[in-house]
Coordinates of C-alpha atoms in Angstrom, one line a residue:
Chain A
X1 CA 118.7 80.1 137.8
X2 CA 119.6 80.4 134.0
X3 CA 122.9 81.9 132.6
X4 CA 122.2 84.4 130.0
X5 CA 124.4 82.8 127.5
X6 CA 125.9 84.9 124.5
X7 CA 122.8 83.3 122.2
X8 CA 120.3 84.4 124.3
X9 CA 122.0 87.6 125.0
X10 CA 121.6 87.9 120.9
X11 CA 117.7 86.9 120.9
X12 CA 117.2 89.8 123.6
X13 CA 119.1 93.1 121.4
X14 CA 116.8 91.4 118.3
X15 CA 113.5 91.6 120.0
X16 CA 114.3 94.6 121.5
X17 CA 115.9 96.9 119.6
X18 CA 116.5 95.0 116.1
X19 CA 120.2 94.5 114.6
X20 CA 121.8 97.2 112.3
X21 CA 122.1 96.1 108.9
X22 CA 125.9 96.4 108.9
X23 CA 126.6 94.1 111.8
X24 CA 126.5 90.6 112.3
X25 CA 125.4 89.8 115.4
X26 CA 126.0 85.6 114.7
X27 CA 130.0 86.8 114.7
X28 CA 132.4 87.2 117.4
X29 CA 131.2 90.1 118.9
X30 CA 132.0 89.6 122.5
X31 CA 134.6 92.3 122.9
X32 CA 132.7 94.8 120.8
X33 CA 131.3 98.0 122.0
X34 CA 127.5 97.8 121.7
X35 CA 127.7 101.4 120.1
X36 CA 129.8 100.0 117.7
X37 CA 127.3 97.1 116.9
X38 CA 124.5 100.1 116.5
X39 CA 122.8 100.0 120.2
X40 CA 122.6 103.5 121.4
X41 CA 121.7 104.0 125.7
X42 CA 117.7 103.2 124.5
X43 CA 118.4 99.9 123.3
X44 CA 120.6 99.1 125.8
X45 CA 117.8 100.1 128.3
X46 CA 115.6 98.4 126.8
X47 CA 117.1 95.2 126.6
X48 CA 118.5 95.6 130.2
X49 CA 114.6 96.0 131.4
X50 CA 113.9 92.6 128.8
X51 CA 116.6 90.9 130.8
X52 CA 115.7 92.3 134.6
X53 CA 112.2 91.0 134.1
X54 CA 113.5 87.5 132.3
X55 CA 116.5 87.0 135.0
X56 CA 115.9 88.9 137.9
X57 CA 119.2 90.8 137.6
X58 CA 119.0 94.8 137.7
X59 CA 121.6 96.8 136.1
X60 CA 122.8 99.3 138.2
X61 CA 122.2 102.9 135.6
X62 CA 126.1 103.1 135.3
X63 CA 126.5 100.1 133.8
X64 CA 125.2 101.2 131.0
X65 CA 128.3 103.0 129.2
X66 CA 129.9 103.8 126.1
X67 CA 132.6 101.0 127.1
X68 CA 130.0 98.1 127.6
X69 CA 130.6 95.4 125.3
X70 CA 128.6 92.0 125.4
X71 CA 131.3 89.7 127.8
X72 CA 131.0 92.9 130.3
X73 CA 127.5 93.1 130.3
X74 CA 127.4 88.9 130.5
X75 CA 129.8 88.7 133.3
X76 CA 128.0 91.5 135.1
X77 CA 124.6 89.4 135.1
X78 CA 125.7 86.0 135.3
X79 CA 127.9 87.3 138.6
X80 CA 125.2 89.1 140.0
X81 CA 123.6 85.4 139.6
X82 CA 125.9 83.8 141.3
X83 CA 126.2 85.7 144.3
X84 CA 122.6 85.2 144.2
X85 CA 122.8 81.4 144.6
Chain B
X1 CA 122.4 132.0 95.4
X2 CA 118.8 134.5 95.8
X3 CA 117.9 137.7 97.9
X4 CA 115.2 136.2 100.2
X5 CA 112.3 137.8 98.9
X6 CA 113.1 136.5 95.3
X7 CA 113.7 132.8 96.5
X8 CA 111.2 130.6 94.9
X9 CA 110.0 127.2 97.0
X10 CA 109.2 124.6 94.3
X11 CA 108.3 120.8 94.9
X12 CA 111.0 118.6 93.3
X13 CA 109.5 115.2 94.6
X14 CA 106.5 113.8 95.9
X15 CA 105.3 110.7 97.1
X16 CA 102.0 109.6 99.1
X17 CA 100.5 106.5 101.1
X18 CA 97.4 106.6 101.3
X19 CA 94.6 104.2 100.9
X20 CA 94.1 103.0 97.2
X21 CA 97.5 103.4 96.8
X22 CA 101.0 103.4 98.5
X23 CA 103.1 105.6 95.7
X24 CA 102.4 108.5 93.9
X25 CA 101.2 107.3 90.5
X26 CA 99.0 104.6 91.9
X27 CA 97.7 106.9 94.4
X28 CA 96.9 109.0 91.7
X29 CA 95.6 106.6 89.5
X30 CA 92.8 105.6 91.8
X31 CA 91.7 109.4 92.6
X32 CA 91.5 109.1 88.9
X33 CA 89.5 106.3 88.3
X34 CA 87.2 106.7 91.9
X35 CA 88.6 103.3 93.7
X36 CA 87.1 103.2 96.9
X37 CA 90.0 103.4 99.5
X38 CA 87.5 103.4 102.7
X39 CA 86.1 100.1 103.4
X40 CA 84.8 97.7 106.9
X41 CA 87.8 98.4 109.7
X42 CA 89.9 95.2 109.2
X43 CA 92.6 96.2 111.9
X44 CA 90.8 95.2 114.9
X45 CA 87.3 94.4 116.3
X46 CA 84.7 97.2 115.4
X47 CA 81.6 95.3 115.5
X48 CA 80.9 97.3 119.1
X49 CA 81.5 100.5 117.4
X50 CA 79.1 103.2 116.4
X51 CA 80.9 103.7 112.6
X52 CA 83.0 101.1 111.5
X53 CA 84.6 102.5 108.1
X54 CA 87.7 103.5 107.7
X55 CA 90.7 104.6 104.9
X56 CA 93.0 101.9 105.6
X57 CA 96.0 101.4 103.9
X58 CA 96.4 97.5 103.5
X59 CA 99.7 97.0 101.5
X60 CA 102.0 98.3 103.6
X61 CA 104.6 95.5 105.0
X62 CA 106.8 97.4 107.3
X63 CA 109.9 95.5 107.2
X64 CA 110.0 95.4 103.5
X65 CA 110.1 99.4 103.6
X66 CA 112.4 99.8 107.4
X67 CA 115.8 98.4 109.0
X68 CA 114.7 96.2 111.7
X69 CA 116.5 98.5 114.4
X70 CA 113.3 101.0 113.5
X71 CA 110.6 98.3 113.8
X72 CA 110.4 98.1 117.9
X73 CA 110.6 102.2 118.0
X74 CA 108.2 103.8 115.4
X75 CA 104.7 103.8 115.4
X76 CA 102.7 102.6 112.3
X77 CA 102.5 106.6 111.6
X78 CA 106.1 107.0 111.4
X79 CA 106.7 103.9 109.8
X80 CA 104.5 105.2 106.7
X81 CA 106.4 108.7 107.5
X82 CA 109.5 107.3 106.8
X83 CA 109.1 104.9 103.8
X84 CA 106.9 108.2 102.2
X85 CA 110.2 110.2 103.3
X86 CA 112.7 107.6 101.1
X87 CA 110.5 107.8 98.2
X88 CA 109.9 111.5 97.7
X89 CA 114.0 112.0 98.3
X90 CA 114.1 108.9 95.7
X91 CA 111.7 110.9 93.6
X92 CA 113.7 114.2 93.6
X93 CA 116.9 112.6 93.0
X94 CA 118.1 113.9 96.5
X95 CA 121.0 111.2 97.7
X96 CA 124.2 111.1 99.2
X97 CA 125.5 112.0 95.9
X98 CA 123.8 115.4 95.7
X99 CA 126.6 117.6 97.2
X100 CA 123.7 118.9 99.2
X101 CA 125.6 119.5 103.0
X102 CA 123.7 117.9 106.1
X103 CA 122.5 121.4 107.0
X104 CA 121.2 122.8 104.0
X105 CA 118.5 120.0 104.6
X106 CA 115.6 120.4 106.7
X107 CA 112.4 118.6 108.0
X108 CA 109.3 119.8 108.6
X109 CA 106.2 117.8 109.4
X110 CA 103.2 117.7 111.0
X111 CA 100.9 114.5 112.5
X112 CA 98.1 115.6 115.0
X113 CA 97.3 112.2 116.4
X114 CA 100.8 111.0 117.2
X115 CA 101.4 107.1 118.2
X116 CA 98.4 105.8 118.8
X117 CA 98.6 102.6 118.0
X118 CA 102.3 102.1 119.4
X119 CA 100.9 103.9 123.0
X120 CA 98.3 101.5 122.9
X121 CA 99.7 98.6 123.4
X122 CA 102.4 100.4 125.8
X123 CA 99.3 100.9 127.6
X124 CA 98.0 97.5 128.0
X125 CA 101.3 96.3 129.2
X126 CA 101.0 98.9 132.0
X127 CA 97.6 98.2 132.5
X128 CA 97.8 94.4 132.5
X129 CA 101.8 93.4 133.5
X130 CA 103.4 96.2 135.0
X131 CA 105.6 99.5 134.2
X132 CA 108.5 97.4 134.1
X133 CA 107.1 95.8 130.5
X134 CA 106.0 99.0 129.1
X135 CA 109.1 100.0 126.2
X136 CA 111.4 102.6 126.9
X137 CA 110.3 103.4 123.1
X138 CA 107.3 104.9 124.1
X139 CA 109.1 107.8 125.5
X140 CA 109.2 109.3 122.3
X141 CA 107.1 106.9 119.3
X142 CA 103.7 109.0 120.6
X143 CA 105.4 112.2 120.2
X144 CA 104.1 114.8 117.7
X145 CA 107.8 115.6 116.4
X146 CA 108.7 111.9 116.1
X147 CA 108.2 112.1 112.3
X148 CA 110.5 115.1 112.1
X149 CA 113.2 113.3 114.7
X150 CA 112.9 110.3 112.4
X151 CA 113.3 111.6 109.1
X152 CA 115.5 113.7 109.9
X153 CA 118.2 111.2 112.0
X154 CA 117.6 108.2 109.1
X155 CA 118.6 110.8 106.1
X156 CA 121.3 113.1 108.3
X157 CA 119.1 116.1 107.5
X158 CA 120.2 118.2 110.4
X159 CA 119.2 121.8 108.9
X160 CA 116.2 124.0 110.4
X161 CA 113.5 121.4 111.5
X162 CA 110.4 121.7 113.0
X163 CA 106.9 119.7 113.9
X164 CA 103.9 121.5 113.7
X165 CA 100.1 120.4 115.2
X166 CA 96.8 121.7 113.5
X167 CA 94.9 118.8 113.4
X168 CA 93.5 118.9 109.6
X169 CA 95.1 121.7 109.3
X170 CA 98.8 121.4 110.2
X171 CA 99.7 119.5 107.5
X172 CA 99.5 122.7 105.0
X173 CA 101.2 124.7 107.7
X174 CA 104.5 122.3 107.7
X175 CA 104.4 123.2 103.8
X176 CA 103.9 126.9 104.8
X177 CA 106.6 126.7 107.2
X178 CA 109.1 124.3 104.7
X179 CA 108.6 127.0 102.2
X180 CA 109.3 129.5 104.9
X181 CA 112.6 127.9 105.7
X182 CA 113.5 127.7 102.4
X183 CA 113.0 131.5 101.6
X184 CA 115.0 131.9 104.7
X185 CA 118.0 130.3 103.0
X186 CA 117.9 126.4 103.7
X187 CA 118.1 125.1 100.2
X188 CA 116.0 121.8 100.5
X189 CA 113.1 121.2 102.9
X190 CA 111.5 117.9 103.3
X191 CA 107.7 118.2 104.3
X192 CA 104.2 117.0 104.5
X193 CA 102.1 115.3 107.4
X194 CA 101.1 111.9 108.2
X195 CA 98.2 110.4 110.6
X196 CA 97.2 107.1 111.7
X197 CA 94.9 106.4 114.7
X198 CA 92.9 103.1 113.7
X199 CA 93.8 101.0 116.4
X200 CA 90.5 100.8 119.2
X201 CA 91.7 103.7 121.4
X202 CA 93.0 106.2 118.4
X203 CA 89.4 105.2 116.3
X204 CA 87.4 105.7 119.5
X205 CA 89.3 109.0 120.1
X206 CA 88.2 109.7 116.4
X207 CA 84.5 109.0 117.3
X208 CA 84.5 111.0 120.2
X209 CA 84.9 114.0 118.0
X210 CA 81.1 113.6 116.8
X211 CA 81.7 113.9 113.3
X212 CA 82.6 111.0 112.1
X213 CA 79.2 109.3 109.7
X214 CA 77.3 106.0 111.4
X215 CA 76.6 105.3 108.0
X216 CA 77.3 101.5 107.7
X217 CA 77.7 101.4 103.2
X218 CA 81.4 102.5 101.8
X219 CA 79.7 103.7 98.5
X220 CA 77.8 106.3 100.7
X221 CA 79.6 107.3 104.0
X222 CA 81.0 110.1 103.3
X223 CA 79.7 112.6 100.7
X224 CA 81.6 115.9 101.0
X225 CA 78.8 118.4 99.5
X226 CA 76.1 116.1 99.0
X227 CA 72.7 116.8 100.0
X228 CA 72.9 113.4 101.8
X229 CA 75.9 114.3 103.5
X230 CA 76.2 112.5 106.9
X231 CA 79.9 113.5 108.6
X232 CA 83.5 112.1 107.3
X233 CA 85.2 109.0 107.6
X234 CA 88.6 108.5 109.3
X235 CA 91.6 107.6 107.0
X236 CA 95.4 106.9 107.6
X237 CA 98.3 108.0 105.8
X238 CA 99.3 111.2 103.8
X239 CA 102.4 112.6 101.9
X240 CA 105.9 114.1 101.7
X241 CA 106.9 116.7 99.4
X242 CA 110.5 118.0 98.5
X243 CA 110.5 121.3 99.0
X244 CA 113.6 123.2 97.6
X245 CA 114.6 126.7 96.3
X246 CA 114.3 126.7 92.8
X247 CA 117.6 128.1 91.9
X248 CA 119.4 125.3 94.0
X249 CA 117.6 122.8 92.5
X250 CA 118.5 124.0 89.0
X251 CA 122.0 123.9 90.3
X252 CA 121.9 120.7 91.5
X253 CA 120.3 119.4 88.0
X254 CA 116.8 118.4 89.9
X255 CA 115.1 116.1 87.3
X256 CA 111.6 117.8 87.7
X257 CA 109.7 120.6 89.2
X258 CA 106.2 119.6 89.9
X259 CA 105.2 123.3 90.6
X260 CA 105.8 126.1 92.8
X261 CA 104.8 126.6 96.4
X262 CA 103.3 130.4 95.7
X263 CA 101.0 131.4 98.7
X264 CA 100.7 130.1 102.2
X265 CA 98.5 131.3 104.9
X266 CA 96.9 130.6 108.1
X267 CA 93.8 131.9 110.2
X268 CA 92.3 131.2 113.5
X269 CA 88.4 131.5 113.8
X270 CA 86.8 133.2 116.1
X271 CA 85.4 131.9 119.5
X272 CA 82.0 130.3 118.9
X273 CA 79.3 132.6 119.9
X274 CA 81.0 135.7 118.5
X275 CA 78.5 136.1 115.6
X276 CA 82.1 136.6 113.6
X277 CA 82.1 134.3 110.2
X278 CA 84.7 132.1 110.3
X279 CA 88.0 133.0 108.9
X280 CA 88.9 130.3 106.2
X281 CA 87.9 132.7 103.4
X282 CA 90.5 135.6 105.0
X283 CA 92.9 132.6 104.7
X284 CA 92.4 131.9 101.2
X285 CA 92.8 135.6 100.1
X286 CA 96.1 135.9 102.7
X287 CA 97.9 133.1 100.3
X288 CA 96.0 134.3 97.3
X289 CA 97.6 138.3 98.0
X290 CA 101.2 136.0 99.1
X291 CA 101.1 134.3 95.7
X292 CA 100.6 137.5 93.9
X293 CA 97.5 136.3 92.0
X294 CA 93.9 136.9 92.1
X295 CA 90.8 134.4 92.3
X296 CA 90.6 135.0 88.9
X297 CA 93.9 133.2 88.1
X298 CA 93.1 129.4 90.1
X299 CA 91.8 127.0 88.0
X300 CA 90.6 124.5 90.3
X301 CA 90.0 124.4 94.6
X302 CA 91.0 121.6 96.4
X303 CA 88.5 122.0 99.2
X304 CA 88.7 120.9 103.0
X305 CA 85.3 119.3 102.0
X306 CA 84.3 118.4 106.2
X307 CA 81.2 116.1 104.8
X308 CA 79.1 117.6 107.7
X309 CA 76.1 119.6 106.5
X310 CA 77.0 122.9 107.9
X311 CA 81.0 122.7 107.8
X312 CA 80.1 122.3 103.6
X313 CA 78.0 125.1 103.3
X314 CA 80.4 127.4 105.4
X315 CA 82.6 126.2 103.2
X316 CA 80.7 126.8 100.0
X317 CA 79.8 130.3 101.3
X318 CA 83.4 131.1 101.3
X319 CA 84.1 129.7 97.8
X320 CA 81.3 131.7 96.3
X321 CA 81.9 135.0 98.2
X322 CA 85.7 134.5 96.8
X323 CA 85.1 133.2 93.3
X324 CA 81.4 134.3 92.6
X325 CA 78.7 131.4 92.4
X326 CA 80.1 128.4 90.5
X327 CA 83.1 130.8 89.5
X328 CA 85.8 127.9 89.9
X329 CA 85.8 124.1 90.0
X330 CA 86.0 122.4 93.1
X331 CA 87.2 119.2 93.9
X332 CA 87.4 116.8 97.0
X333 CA 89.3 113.9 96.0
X334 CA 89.8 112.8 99.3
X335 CA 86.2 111.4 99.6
X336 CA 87.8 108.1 98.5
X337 CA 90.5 107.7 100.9
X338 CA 88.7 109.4 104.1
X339 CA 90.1 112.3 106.1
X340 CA 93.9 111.6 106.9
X341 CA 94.2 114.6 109.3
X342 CA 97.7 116.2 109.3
X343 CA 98.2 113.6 106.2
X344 CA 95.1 115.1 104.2
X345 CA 96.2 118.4 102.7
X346 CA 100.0 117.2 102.2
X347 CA 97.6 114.6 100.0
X348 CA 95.6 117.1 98.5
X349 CA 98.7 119.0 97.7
X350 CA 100.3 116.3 95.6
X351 CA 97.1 115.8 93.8
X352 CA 97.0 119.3 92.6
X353 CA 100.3 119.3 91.9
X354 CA 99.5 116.0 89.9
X355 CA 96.2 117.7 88.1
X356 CA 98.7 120.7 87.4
X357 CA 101.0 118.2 85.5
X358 CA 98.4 116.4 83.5
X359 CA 96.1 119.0 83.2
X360 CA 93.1 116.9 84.8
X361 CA 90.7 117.7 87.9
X362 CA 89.9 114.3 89.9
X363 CA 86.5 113.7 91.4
X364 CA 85.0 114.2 94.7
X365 CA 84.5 110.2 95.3
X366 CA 80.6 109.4 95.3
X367 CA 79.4 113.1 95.9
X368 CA 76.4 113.2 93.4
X369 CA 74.0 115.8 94.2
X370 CA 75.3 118.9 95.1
X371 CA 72.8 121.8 96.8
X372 CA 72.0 124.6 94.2
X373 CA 72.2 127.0 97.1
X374 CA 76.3 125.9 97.6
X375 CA 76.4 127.2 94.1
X376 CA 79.5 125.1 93.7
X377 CA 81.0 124.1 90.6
X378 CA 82.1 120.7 92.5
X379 CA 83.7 118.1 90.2
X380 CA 81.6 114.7 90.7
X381 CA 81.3 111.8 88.9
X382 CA 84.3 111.8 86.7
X383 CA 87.7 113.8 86.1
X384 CA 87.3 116.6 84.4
X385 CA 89.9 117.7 81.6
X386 CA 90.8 121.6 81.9
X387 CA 93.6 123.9 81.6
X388 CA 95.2 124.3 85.1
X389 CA 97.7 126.9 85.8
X390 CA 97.1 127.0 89.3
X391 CA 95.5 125.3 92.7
X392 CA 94.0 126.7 95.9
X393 CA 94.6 124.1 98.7
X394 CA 91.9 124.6 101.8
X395 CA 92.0 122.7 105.4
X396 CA 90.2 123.3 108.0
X397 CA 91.2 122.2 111.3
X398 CA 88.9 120.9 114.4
X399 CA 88.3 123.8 116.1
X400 CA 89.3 126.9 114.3
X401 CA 92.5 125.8 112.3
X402 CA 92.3 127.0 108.7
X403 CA 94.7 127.1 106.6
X404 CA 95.4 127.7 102.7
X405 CA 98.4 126.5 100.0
X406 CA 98.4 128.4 96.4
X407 CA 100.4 126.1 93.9
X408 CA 101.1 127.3 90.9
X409 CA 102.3 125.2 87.6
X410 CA 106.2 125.2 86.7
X411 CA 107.5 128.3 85.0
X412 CA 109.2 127.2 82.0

């Protein structure tokens, strides 16, 4: 199964909630809150139910926190892949 | 700053999309020169459809107006909502800058449709792929108070807010209740209504109302008044209006005052059956006696102007009991641009406000021959020139909403 990569991870926030004009999302953004890059919980769920139905990996409701930053919420689907395979 | 019962609500910025004309001046340029905004249905299909005319507003490119973080969350209805909302602030001069604090700003707006278009296609995805594809978005882009939520969370306008539903009606009773809020001491109120429903399930909701005209020709489809009068055509859009108390906007150096909010009132008829006349006319003398003025002093009646035989000729009846036969011209300017619903007398509103300012009554689009029994002095054809001082706004809602705006021109 496909790793959601920090690209991809990119072209799902876009299509599913936009980008906030004062962020660049091409940066290095790993380590940045998602609040911080202008997702609030609704574009978060959003692009967690874009990436359940694209990778078959559900995030459990906590996961979904004012600490989650992109290499948390990559690590947490690519591991759930791999304990998958 | 005022006692309450001395504040004064005046409208320190305007701005309309509508069809014919996204912006103010170009909106009022075509009620003034009688462009046609209704035209064939170009957003979908309609060839199946009983009536297939509509107001559409064609030159509206969303992401030119909106951050994209908006685009996947906001109906098309919100999305005119909000650009209208950054142009009327634009208009009054109402900024970041303004020393205006976050809670002495308000929102008040009315839609009566809500997302159509947005639910929609939520709706197919249920239908066709699954919950699981349908947007979390949809929890609130249908909702009535979206615009309000909107508005109000783009421009950190987090005073006394409110949504209010009336169908035709509500979008005079947001301006009732911004001028409300302002006479209660909230210095600036933004307000108005906006409607959009052309999408296949929002225009066949629209249909299903039994009013809408089968008549297939633009020119002649609807003809508020006419003796050929055949039922109304759908339209999308409508306006926002600045609100503000007129002593804080001469505090905070407003450029303009377009004219004062002076009477607002709102009547219910009663149930059908009752033998009881309906109650529009009670309305219009409620803002008239709010407004301190008499029929005597309006110069010109924008009228709710239905297009359906016997919703004009209640309507007419009214006007003549009020202002004696062919006492005062009437006008139904939004014969070009179909009924907008909640967006319609927000619309109306800004072109009175507009005829107050350059002293010039639009036309009622293609109406021609009037009935001598409405004994209406109905403005057709052309604009008329005339000295305007003041403007009675009439909407009549689907089943027993009326309501009534007095405007009156700037003191000086």
């Amino acid at each position: 199964m496909a790793r959601l990569t920090l690209d991809g991870l990119r072209t799902i926030l876009v299509a599913c909630a936009g980008e906030d004009d004062g962020v660049d999302l091409s940066g290095d953004i790993l380590d940045i809150t998602f609040e911080e890059l202008g997702y609030d919980s609704l574009a978060l769920m959003e692009s967690a139910s874009r990436i359940e139905r694209e990778l078959g990996v559900a995030l459990a409701d906590g996961d979904i926190n004012e600490e989650l930053t992109p290499r948390i919420l990559l690590d947490l689907v690519n591991g759930a892949q791999a304990e998958a395979a | 700053m005022s006692t309450p019962d001395r504040r004064r609500a005046v409208v320190t910025g305007l701005s309309v999309a509508a069809p014919g004309g996204l912006g103010t001046e170009r909106y009022w340029k075509s009620l003034l020169t009688g462009e046609n905004g209704i035209a064939e249905l170009s957003r979908f299909d309609a060839s199946r459809y009983p009536s297939r005319l509509a107001g559409q507003i064609d030159d509206f490119e969303a992401s030119e107006h909106l951050p994209s973080r908006l685009l996947p969350q906001t109906d098309v209805s919100t999305r005119y909502a909000l650009a209208a909302a950054d142009w009327a602030l634009a208009d009054a001069g109402v900024g970041p800058e303004s020393g205006l604090d976050d809670y002495d700003l308000g929102v008040v707006t009315s839609t009566a449709q809500g997302g159509f278009d947005f639910t929609h296609r939520e709706f197919h995805k249920l239908w066709s792929q699954g919950p699981a594809y349908v947007s979390v978005y949809e929890s609130f882009a249908w909702f009535y108070a979206v615009n309000t939520g909107q508005i109000s969370i783009r421009n950190a306008m987090r005073g006394p807010s409110a949504a209010l539903v009336g169908e035709q009606a509500g979008g005079l009773d947001a301006i009732g209740h911004a001028r409300r809020t302002v006479r209660r001491g909230t210095r600036l109120v933004l307000s108005g209504g906006v409607d959009s429903a052309l999408d296949p399930w929002g225009f066949a909701s629209q249909l299903s109302g039994g009013l809408v005209s089968t008549v297939a020709d633009p020119e002649r489809a609807y003809l508020p008044f006419d003796v050929d009068a055949s039922g109304y055509v759908p339209g999308e859009g409508g306006a926002v209006l600045i609100v503000e108390d007129a002593d804080s906007a001469r505090a905070r150096g407003a450029e303009r005052i377009y004219g004062e909010i002076a009477g607002y009132a709102a009547t219910f008829d009663p149930a059908p059956g009752s033998g009881r006349p309906p109650a529009l006319g009670r309305a219009a003398e409620l803002a008239l006696a709010e407004a301190g003025l008499t029929p005597a002093d309006i110069s010109v009646v924008f009228a709710d102007g239905a297009g359906v035989p016997e919703l004009d000729r209640a309507e007419a009846d009214t006007l003549a009991r009020l202002f004696g036969p062919r006492g005062v011209p009437v006008t139904a300017p939004k014969a070009l641009t179909g009924r907008l619903c909640a967006g319609g007398g927000p619309a109306d509103l800004a072109a009175a406000l507009l005829a107050l300012r350059d002293q010039v009554i639009p036309a009622t689009g293609r109406t021609a021959r009037v009935p001598d029994a409405y004994a209406l002095d109905l403005v057709t054809g052309r604009p008329r020139e005339a000295a305007l001082s003041a403007a009675l706004v009439l909407a009549r809602g689907r089943h027993g909403f009326n309501s009534a705006v007095v405007v009156t021109a700037p003191r000086l």
